[in-house]
PDB file of C-alpha atoms in Angstrom:
ATOM      1  CA  MET M 164       7.774  24.386  17.724  1.00 97.00           C
ATOM      2  CA  LYS M 165       4.966  22.041  16.897  1.00 97.00           C
ATOM      3  CA  ILE M 166       5.868  19.172  14.612  1.00 98.00           C
ATOM      4  CA  ILE M 167       3.694  16.394  13.227  1.00 97.00           C
ATOM      5  CA  VAL M 168       5.990  13.407  12.671  1.00 98.00           C
ATOM      6  CA  GLN M 169       4.781  10.824  10.176  1.00 98.00           C
ATOM      7  CA  ARG M 170       6.693   7.608   9.536  1.00 98.00           C
ATOM      8  CA  VAL M 171       6.576   7.007   5.776  1.00 98.00           C
ATOM      9  CA  LYS M 172       7.626   4.503   3.139  1.00 97.00           C
ATOM     10  CA  GLU M 173       7.865   7.417   0.713  1.00 98.00           C
ATOM     11  CA  ALA M 174       6.721  11.012   0.448  1.00 98.00           C
ATOM     12  CA  TYR M 175       7.017  13.922  -1.907  1.00 97.00           C
ATOM     13  CA  VAL M 176       6.055  17.553  -2.236  1.00 98.00           C
ATOM     14  CA  SER M 177       5.141  19.334  -5.449  1.00 97.00           C
ATOM     15  CA  ILE M 178       4.537  22.983  -6.239  1.00 96.00           C
ATOM     16  CA  ASP M 179       2.550  24.084  -9.302  1.00 95.00           C
ATOM     17  CA  GLY M 180       2.585  20.499 -10.562  1.00 94.00           C
ATOM     18  CA  GLN M 181       6.380  20.232 -10.375  1.00 95.00           C
ATOM     19  CA  MET M 182       8.163  17.812  -8.035  1.00 95.00           C
ATOM     20  CA  HIS M 183      10.152  19.778  -5.474  1.00 95.00           C
ATOM     21  CA  GLY M 184      11.317  17.192  -2.917  1.00 96.00           C
ATOM     22  CA  GLN M 185      11.056  13.434  -2.541  1.00 97.00           C
ATOM     23  CA  ILE M 186      12.183  10.832  -0.021  1.00 98.00           C
ATOM     24  CA  LYS M 187      11.966   7.108   0.367  1.00 96.00           C
ATOM     25  CA  GLN M 188      11.756   5.538   3.837  1.00 97.00           C
ATOM     26  CA  GLY M 189      11.945   8.046   6.646  1.00 98.00           C
ATOM     27  CA  LEU M 190       9.984  10.865   8.246  1.00 98.00           C
ATOM     28  CA  LEU M 191       7.586  13.429   6.876  1.00 98.00           C
ATOM     29  CA  LEU M 192       7.589  16.477   9.158  1.00 98.00           C
ATOM     30  CA  LEU M 193       4.952  19.204   9.226  1.00 98.00           C
ATOM     31  CA  VAL M 194       6.744  22.004  11.072  1.00 98.00           C
ATOM     32  CA  GLY M 195       5.109  24.965  12.794  1.00 97.00           C
ATOM     33  CA  VAL M 196       7.148  27.741  14.390  1.00 97.00           C
ATOM     34  CA  GLY M 197       5.778  29.807  17.246  1.00 96.00           C
ATOM     35  CA  PRO M 198       6.785  33.334  18.295  1.00 96.00           C
ATOM     36  CA  GLU M 199       8.253  32.052  21.572  1.00 96.00           C
ATOM     37  CA  ASP M 200      10.549  29.489  19.930  1.00 96.00           C
ATOM     38  CA  GLN M 201      14.211  29.754  20.834  1.00 96.00           C
ATOM     39  CA  PRO M 202      17.418  28.005  19.715  1.00 96.00           C
ATOM     40  CA  GLU M 203      16.974  25.443  22.510  1.00 97.00           C
ATOM     41  CA  ASP M 204      13.618  24.435  20.980  1.00 97.00           C
ATOM     42  CA  LEU M 205      15.337  23.845  17.661  1.00 97.00           C
ATOM     43  CA  ASP M 206      18.152  21.837  19.271  1.00 97.00           C
ATOM     44  CA  TYR M 207      15.682  19.736  21.257  1.00 98.00           C
ATOM     45  CA  ALA M 208      13.549  19.014  18.177  1.00 98.00           C
ATOM     46  CA  VAL M 209      16.527  17.978  16.032  1.00 98.00           C
ATOM     47  CA  ARG M 210      17.949  15.732  18.756  1.00 98.00           C
ATOM     48  CA  LYS M 211      14.562  14.079  19.368  1.00 98.00           C
ATOM     49  CA  LEU M 212      13.690  13.605  15.713  1.00 98.00           C
ATOM     50  CA  VAL M 213      16.905  11.956  14.577  1.00 98.00           C
ATOM     51  CA  ASN M 214      17.073   9.667  17.627  1.00 98.00           C
ATOM     52  CA  MET M 215      13.374   8.834  18.148  1.00 98.00           C
ATOM     53  CA  ARG M 216      13.037   5.045  17.978  1.00 98.00           C
ATOM     54  CA  ILE M 217       9.910   4.620  15.861  1.00 97.00           C
ATOM     55  CA  PHE M 218      11.086   2.252  13.123  1.00 97.00           C
ATOM     56  CA  SER M 219      10.778  -1.518  13.480  1.00 95.00           C
ATOM     57  CA  ASP M 220      13.741  -3.749  14.177  1.00 96.00           C
ATOM     58  CA  THR M 221      14.033  -7.348  12.977  1.00 95.00           C
ATOM     59  CA  GLU M 222      11.640  -8.460  15.746  1.00 96.00           C
ATOM     60  CA  GLY M 223       8.992  -5.945  14.727  1.00 92.00           C
ATOM     61  CA  LYS M 224       9.529  -3.685  17.740  1.00 95.00           C
ATOM     62  CA  MET M 225       9.809   0.079  17.315  1.00 96.00           C
ATOM     63  CA  ASN M 226      13.439   0.204  18.312  1.00 97.00           C
ATOM     64  CA  LEU M 227      15.276   2.029  15.500  1.00 98.00           C
ATOM     65  CA  SER M 228      15.693   5.697  14.658  1.00 98.00           C
ATOM     66  CA  VAL M 229      15.707   7.389  11.256  1.00 98.00           C
ATOM     67  CA  LYS M 230      19.500   7.509  11.597  1.00 97.00           C
ATOM     68  CA  ASP M 231      19.645   3.774  12.354  1.00 98.00           C
ATOM     69  CA  ILE M 232      17.731   2.869   9.194  1.00 98.00           C
ATOM     70  CA  GLN M 233      19.669   5.426   7.113  1.00 98.00           C
ATOM     71  CA  GLY M 234      16.352   7.102   6.340  1.00 98.00           C
ATOM     72  CA  GLU M 235      15.534  10.547   5.041  1.00 98.00           C
ATOM     73  CA  ILE M 236      13.399  13.479   6.161  1.00 98.00           C
ATOM     74  CA  LEU M 237      10.939  15.567   4.162  1.00 98.00           C
ATOM     75  CA  SER M 238      10.331  18.797   6.092  1.00 98.00           C
ATOM     76  CA  ILE M 239       7.313  20.975   5.235  1.00 98.00           C
ATOM     77  CA  SER M 240       6.553  24.338   6.866  1.00 96.00           C
ATOM     78  CA  GLN M 241       3.072  24.345   8.389  1.00 95.00           C
ATOM     79  CA  PHE M 242       1.952  27.496  10.241  1.00 93.00           C
ATOM     80  CA  THR M 243      -1.570  26.064  10.535  1.00 91.00           C
ATOM     81  CA  LEU M 244      -0.375  23.879  13.427  1.00 94.00           C
ATOM     82  CA  PHE M 245      -0.856  27.021  15.531  1.00 92.00           C
ATOM     83  CA  ALA M 246      -4.527  27.401  14.571  1.00 91.00           C
ATOM     84  CA  ASP M 247      -6.827  28.692  17.294  1.00 90.00           C
ATOM     85  CA  THR M 248     -10.263  27.144  16.796  1.00 92.00           C
ATOM     86  CA  LYS M 249     -11.937  28.268  20.030  1.00 91.00           C
ATOM     87  CA  LYS M 250     -14.055  31.053  18.534  1.00 91.00           C
ATOM     88  CA  GLY M 251     -16.276  30.808  15.483  1.00 91.00           C
ATOM     89  CA  ASN M 252     -15.707  28.538  12.533  1.00 93.00           C
ATOM     90  CA  ARG M 253     -12.709  30.229  10.933  1.00 92.00           C
ATOM     91  CA  PRO M 254      -9.378  29.330  12.562  1.00 92.00           C
ATOM     92  CA  ALA M 255      -7.132  32.187  13.664  1.00 91.00           C
ATOM     93  CA  PHE M 256      -3.413  31.833  13.048  1.00 91.00           C
ATOM     94  CA  THR M 257      -2.204  34.650  15.286  1.00 88.00           C
ATOM     95  CA  GLY M 258      -0.379  32.094  17.466  1.00 90.00           C
ATOM     96  CA  ALA M 259       2.120  31.340  14.700  1.00 94.00           C
ATOM     97  CA  ALA M 260       5.402  33.212  14.418  1.00 95.00           C
ATOM     98  CA  LYS M 261       5.577  36.115  11.977  1.00 95.00           C
ATOM     99  CA  PRO M 262       6.725  34.933   8.527  1.00 95.00           C
ATOM    100  CA  ASP M 263      10.223  36.473   8.614  1.00 95.00           C
ATOM    101  CA  MET M 264      11.062  34.925  11.993  1.00 96.00           C
ATOM    102  CA  ALA M 265       9.389  31.618  11.119  1.00 96.00           C
ATOM    103  CA  GLU M 266      11.168  31.247   7.785  1.00 97.00           C
ATOM    104  CA  ALA M 267      14.618  31.885   9.273  1.00 97.00           C
ATOM    105  CA  PHE M 268      13.899  29.465  12.124  1.00 97.00           C
ATOM    106  CA  TYR M 269      12.568  26.809   9.742  1.00 97.00           C
ATOM    107  CA  GLN M 270      15.606  27.133   7.438  1.00 97.00           C
ATOM    108  CA  ASN M 271      17.982  26.831  10.402  1.00 98.00           C
ATOM    109  CA  PHE M 272      16.042  23.803  11.642  1.00 98.00           C
ATOM    110  CA  ASN M 273      16.443  22.080   8.261  1.00 98.00           C
ATOM    111  CA  GLN M 274      20.159  22.901   8.132  1.00 98.00           C
ATOM    112  CA  GLU M 275      20.683  21.343  11.560  1.00 98.00           C
ATOM    113  CA  LEU M 276      18.665  18.240  10.613  1.00 98.00           C
ATOM    114  CA  ALA M 277      20.728  17.876   7.427  1.00 98.00           C
ATOM    115  CA  LYS M 278      23.878  17.533   9.546  1.00 98.00           C
ATOM    116  CA  GLU M 279      22.374  14.249  10.825  1.00 98.00           C
ATOM    117  CA  VAL M 280      20.326  12.743   7.955  1.00 98.00           C
ATOM    118  CA  PRO M 281      19.466  13.609   4.341  1.00 98.00           C
ATOM    119  CA  VAL M 282      16.737  16.285   4.240  1.00 98.00           C
ATOM    120  CA  GLU M 283      14.400  17.442   1.493  1.00 98.00           C
ATOM    121  CA  THR M 284      12.087  20.419   1.986  1.00 97.00           C
ATOM    122  CA  GLY M 285       9.146  22.253   0.596  1.00 95.00           C
ATOM    123  CA  VAL M 286       9.210  26.010  -0.006  1.00 96.00           C
ATOM    124  CA  PHE M 287       8.278  28.243   2.901  1.00 95.00           C
ATOM    125  CA  GLY M 288       4.966  29.978   2.228  1.00 92.00           C
ATOM    126  CA  ALA M 289       4.276  28.132  -1.028  1.00 94.00           C
ATOM    127  CA  ASP M 290       1.041  26.362  -1.927  1.00 95.00           C
ATOM    128  CA  MET M 291       2.345  22.803  -1.744  1.00 97.00           C
ATOM    129  CA  GLN M 292       0.835  19.420  -2.435  1.00 97.00           C
ATOM    130  CA  VAL M 293       2.219  16.680  -0.205  1.00 97.00           C
ATOM    131  CA  GLU M 294       1.734  12.988  -0.909  1.00 97.00           C
ATOM    132  CA  LEU M 295       2.855  10.087   1.231  1.00 97.00           C
ATOM    133  CA  VAL M 296       2.650   6.365   1.742  1.00 97.00           C
ATOM    134  CA  ASN M 297       2.227   5.690   5.460  1.00 95.00           C
ATOM    135  CA  ASP M 298       4.480   3.214   7.182  1.00 94.00           C
ATOM    136  CA  GLY M 299       2.328   1.826   9.945  1.00 88.00           C
ATOM    137  CA  PRO M 300       0.761   4.352  10.177  1.00 87.00           C
ATOM    138  CA  VAL M 301       2.801   5.950  12.921  1.00 95.00           C
ATOM    139  CA  THR M 302       2.053   9.604  13.656  1.00 96.00           C
ATOM    140  CA  ILE M 303       3.542  11.510  16.596  1.00 97.00           C
ATOM    141  CA  ILE M 304       3.127  15.095  17.767  1.00 96.00           C
ATOM    142  CA  LEU M 305       6.311  16.747  19.008  1.00 97.00           C
ATOM    143  CA  ASP M 306       5.742  20.030  20.882  1.00 96.00           C
ATOM    144  CA  THR M 307       8.955  21.569  22.166  1.00 96.00           C
ATOM    145  CA  LYS M 308       7.019  23.555  24.773  1.00 92.00           C
ATOM    146  CA  ASN M 309       5.660  20.360  26.362  1.00 85.00           C
ATOM    147  CA  LYS M 310       8.940  18.613  27.208  1.00 71.00           C
TER     148      LYS M 310
END
């Protein structure tokens, strides 16, 4: 899995002009699933994401997790994280998992996250518009294959 983790003050996703999911303070995740991803990748990602200390404590140090601040997560599927840009000018997305595998994996990922913190999602495969207000900004790349 490749996940872009963005600390936000608020974020929302809309589809065809209609609000689909919205959070206040928490994490916006752009989630890409690869064909080699296994349940241990999912478990690792969930554990890391809900416990990652990237929110400021009272002294201004990044010392609190999304769980600690009682934050929320907005999770958006993002196969383009597996883009191969080595040849030509058009990215190839052959490194991403096939849609049926990726969707099931993504749904399971969101279900496991929701056991820890409130989770909102986009719609797998939909043309989504995502808006956010950065908190920081703090942006982290989590790649479960580079542990």
